[in-house]
């Protein structure tokens, strides 16, 4: 009987420690914007500058803006894309350096698109993912490519389907130029 109690107590302690460790790991996942804007004991100011929205293939128009964050003496700029949903909206916040990388990656993806369509696979997906989980890419199915932006890493209804890569490129470049102008 004592042996059984000892096994049960050991098992419960192990499970409790594992659950606490899993909770710690899930709490540490923060985006670059979360890290920048969530410092305690510091005054933080958010200023938005609206940009041209992105029209999706299905009639939904995502709002876009530059969010300037002043956190104490620090200043940061993030490109935000907000897609309205049925019950809530999804928002991607893209740091400036990630935006520069996204523009480069988009050019590379555009260069591969035609060859991928010609290959005529049953399904093919080609994408670039930032550290924060934002994705830009396309998939090929039935001889046709479809471009998309995945705004948030987790959840449903977080994807914005776009007619072609030029719409995405125009939006990314407008955002980069606005940040360049604001930071000078």
C-alpha angles and dihedrals in degrees: 000000000000090000092054091050090050091052092048093048092048091048093049092048091050093049092047092051091047092049091050091049091049090050091051091051093050092049093054095062104105132155122237089257092051090052093047097046103038103069111135124226092028130100110243123196125193120201122180128205112191121225135188110295126238116245113215127216090253099053098263113130117210117211117230131197146154113247114205113200123196109193109177106303093341125096125197136176127210131183109224129199115189121191116193114228136191094265105009140356131255120224131192118199111198121193117227096250090049089051090055089050091047091055091052092045092049091056090051092048091049089053091055098043100084094049090049092052092047089053086064098208123181086242134351130171125194119181149150120225126198123216089259092056099255110146134200120183149098139251128215121217131157092002095304134101125221122195122215145177117213103205102188132027097228135041138034129286091032096122127095114200113209131196096235145344094260091069090054093044092050091052094047092049093047089053094048092048092049091051090047090053094045095048094052 
